[in-house]
mmCIF file of C-alpha atoms in Angstrom:
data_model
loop_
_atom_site.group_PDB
_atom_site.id
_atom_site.type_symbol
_atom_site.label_atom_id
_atom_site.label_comp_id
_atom_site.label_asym_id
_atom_site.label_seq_id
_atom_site.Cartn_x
_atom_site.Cartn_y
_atom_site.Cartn_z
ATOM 1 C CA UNK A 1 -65.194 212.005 -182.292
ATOM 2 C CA UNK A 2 -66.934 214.586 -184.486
ATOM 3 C CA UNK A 3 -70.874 214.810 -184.413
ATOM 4 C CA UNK A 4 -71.287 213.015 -180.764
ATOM 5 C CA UNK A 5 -70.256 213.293 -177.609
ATOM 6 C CA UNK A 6 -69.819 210.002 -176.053
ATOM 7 C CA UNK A 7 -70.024 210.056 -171.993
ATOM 8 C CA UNK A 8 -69.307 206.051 -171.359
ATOM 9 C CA UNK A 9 -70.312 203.883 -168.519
ATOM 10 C CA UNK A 10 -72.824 206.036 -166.533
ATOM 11 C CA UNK A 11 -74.260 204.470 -164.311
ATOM 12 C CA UNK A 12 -78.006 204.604 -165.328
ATOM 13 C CA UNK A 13 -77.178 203.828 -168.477
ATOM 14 C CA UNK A 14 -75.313 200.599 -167.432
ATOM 15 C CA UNK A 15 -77.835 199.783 -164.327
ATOM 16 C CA UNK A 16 -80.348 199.119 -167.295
ATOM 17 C CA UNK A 17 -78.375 197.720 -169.748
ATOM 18 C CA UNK A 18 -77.477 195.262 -166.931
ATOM 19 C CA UNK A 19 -81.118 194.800 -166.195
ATOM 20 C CA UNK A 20 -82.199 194.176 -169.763
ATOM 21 C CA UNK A 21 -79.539 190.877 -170.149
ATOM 22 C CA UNK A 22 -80.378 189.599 -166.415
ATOM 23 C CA UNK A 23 -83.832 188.803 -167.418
ATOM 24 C CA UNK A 24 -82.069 186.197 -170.014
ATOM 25 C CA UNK A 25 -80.139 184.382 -167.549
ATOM 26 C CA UNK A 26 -82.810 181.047 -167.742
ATOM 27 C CA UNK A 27 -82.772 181.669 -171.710
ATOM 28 C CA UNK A 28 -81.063 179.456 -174.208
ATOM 29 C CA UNK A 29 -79.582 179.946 -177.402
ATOM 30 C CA UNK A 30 -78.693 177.720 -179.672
ATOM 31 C CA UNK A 31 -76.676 179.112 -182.644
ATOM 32 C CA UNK A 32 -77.172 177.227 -185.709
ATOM 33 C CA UNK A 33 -74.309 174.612 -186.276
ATOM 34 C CA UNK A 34 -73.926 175.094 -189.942
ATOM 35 C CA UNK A 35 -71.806 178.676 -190.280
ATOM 36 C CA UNK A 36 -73.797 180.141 -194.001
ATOM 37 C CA UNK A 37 -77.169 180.013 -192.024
ATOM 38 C CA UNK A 38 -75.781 181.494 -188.465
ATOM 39 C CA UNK A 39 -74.269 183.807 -190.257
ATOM 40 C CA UNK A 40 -78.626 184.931 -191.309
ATOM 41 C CA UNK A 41 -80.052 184.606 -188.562
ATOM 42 C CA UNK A 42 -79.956 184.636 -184.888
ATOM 43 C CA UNK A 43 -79.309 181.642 -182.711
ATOM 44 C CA UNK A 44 -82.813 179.856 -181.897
ATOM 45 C CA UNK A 45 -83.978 180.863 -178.555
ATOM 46 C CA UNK A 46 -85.819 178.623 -176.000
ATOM 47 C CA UNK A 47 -87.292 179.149 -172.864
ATOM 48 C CA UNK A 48 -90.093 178.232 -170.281
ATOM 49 C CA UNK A 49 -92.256 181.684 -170.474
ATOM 50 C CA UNK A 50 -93.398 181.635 -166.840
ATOM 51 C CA UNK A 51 -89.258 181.153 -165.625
ATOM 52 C CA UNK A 52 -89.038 184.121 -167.800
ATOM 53 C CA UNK A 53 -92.043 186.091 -166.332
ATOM 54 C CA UNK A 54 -90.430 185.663 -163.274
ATOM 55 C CA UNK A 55 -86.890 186.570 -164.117
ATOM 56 C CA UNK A 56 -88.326 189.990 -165.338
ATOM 57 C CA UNK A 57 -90.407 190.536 -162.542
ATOM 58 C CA UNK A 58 -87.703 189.722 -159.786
ATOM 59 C CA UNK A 59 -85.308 192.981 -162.102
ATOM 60 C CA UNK A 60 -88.243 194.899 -161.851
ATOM 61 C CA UNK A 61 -88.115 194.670 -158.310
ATOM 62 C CA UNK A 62 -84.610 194.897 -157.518
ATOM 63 C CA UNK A 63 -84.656 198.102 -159.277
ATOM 64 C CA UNK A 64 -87.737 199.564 -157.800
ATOM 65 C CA UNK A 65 -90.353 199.615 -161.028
ATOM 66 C CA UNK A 66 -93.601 198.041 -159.643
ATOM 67 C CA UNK A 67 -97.044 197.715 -160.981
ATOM 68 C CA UNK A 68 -96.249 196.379 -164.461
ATOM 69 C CA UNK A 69 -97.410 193.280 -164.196
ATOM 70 C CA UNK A 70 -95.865 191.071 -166.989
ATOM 71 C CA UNK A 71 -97.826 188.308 -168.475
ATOM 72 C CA UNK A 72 -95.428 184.981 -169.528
ATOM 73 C CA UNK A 73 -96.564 185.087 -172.613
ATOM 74 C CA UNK A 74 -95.686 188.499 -173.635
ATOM 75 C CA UNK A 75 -92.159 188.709 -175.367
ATOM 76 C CA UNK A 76 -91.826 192.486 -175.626
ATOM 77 C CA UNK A 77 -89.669 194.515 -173.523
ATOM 78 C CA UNK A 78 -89.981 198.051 -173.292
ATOM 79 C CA UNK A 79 -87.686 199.964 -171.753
ATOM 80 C CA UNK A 80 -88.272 203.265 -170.590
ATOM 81 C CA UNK A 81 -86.139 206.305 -169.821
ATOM 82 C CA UNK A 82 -86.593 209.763 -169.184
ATOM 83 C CA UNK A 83 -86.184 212.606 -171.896
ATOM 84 C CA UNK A 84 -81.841 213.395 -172.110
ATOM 85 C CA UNK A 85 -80.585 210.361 -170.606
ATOM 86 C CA UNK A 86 -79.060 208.468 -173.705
ATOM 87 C CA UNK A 87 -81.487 206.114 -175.003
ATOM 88 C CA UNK A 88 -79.877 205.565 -178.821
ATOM 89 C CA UNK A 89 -76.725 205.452 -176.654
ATOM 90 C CA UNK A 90 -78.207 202.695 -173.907
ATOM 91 C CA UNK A 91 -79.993 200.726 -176.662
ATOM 92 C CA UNK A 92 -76.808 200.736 -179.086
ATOM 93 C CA UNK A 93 -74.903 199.383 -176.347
ATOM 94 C CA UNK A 94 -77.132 196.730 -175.057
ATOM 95 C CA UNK A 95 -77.368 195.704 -179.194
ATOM 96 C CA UNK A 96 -73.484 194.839 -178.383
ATOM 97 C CA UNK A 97 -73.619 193.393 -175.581
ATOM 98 C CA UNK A 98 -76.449 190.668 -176.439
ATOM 99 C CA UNK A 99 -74.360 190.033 -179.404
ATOM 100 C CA UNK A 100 -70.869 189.534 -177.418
ATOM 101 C CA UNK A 101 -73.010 187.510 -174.725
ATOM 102 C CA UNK A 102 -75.500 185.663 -176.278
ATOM 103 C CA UNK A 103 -74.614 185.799 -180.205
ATOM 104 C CA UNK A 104 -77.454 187.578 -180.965
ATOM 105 C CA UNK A 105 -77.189 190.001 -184.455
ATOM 106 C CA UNK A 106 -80.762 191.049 -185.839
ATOM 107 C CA UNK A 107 -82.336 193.967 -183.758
ATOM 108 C CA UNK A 108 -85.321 195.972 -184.748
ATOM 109 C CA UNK A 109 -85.452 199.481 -183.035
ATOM 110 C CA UNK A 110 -88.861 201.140 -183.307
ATOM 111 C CA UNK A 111 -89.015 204.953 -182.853
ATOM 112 C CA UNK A 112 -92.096 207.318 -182.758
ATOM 113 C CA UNK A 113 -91.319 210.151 -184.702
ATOM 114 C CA UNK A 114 -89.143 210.608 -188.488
ATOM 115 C CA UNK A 115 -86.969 213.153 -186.722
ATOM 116 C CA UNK A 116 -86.097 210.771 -184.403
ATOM 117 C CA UNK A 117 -85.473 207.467 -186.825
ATOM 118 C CA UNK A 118 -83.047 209.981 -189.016
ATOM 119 C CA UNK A 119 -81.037 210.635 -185.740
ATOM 120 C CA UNK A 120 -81.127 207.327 -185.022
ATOM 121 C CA UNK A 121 -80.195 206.487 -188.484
ATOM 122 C CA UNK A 122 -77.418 208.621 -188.334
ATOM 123 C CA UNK A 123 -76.384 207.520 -184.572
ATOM 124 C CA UNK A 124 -75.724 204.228 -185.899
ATOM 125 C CA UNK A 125 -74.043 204.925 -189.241
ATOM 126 C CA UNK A 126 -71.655 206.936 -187.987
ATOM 127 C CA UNK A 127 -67.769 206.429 -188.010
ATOM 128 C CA UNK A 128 -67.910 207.708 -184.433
ATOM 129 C CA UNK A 129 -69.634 205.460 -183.268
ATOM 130 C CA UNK A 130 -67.789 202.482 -184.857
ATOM 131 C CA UNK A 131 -64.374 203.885 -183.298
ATOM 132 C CA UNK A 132 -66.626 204.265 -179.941
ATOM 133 C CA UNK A 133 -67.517 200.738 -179.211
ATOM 134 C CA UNK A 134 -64.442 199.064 -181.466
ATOM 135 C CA UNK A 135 -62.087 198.108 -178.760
ATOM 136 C CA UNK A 136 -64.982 196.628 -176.461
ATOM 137 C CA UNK A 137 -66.570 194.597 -179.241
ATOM 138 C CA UNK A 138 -63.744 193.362 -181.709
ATOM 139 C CA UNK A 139 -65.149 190.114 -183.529
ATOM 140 C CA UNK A 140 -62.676 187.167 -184.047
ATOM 141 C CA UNK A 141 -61.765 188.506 -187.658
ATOM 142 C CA UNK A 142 -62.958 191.967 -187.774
ATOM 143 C CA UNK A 143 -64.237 194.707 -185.899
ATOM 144 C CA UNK A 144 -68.395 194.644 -184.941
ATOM 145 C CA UNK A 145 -70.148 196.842 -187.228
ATOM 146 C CA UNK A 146 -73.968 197.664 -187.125
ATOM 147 C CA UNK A 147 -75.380 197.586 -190.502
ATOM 148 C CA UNK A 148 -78.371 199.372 -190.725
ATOM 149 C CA UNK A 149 -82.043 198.751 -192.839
ATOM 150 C CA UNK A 150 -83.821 201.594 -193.089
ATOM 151 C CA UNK A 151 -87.866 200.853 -193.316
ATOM 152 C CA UNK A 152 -89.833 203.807 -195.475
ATOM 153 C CA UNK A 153 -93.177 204.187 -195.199
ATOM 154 C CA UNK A 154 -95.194 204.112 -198.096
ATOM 155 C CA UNK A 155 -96.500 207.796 -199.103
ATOM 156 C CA UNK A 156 -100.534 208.080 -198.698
ATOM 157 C CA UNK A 157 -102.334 209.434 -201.692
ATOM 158 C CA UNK A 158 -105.175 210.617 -199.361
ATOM 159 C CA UNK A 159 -103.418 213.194 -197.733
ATOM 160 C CA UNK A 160 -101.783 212.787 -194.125
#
């Protein structure tokens, strides 16, 4: 696969993409019965926030990250991992996985720099990547393809 080099299934990378959907196990989802709208948007989520708290807490501590205390009405997870260790890769993959477990399909991934968002960009438009995760993740009619929006920033006219 030109461009990347794929190294599947490591275990770090798995130990947190495992992490990430066992803090939804007391989460519902209820797609949308009427297919034009579920095919727009992502199933409606409920939960009770403090069941929640407590999920994430209890995979905090089973893999050993203390002193981020978590308050149950905070709904952002940030995930952390060292410089190297596949993030695009880990983050790509756990995209998949919430949408093969949970039916989840919208996804915004925030990065801090430009030269990161165009590797990104490219990460995720590429063919390789496609042919990568296409046997794991076929759809019922086609394979699962991430389509990608692209957000610009609008250009200052006072300088930086």
């Amino acid at each position: 696969m030109a461009g990347f080099n794929f190294e599947p299934n490591l275990p770090h990378q798995e130990k947190a993409i495992t992490a990430l959907i066992k803090s939804f196990l007391n989460v519902e989802f209820h797609p949308s019965s009427d297919y034009i709208i579920s095919q727009y948007i992502n199933p409606k989520i409920s939960f009770n926030s403090s069941v929640l708290a407590s999920d994430i807490k209890q995979t905090q501590q089973e893999n050993g990250i203390f002193g981020t205390e978590k308050c149950s009405d905070d709904l952002v997870f940030d995930i952390s991992m060292e410089t190297g260790t596949g993030k695009t890769y880990t983050y790509t993959k756990t995209m998949y996985e919430l949408n093969k477990i949970y039916g989840l399909f919208k996804f915004i991934v925030v990065v801090p720099t430009l030269s990161i968002k165009a590797g990104t960009v490219n990460f995720l438009k590429s063919d390789a990547l496609r042919e990568h995760f296409r046997h794991d993740f076929q759809g019922e009619y086609h394979d699962k393809q991430i389509v990608t929006y692209v957000v610009e920033s609008k250009k200052s006219k006072k300088g930086k």
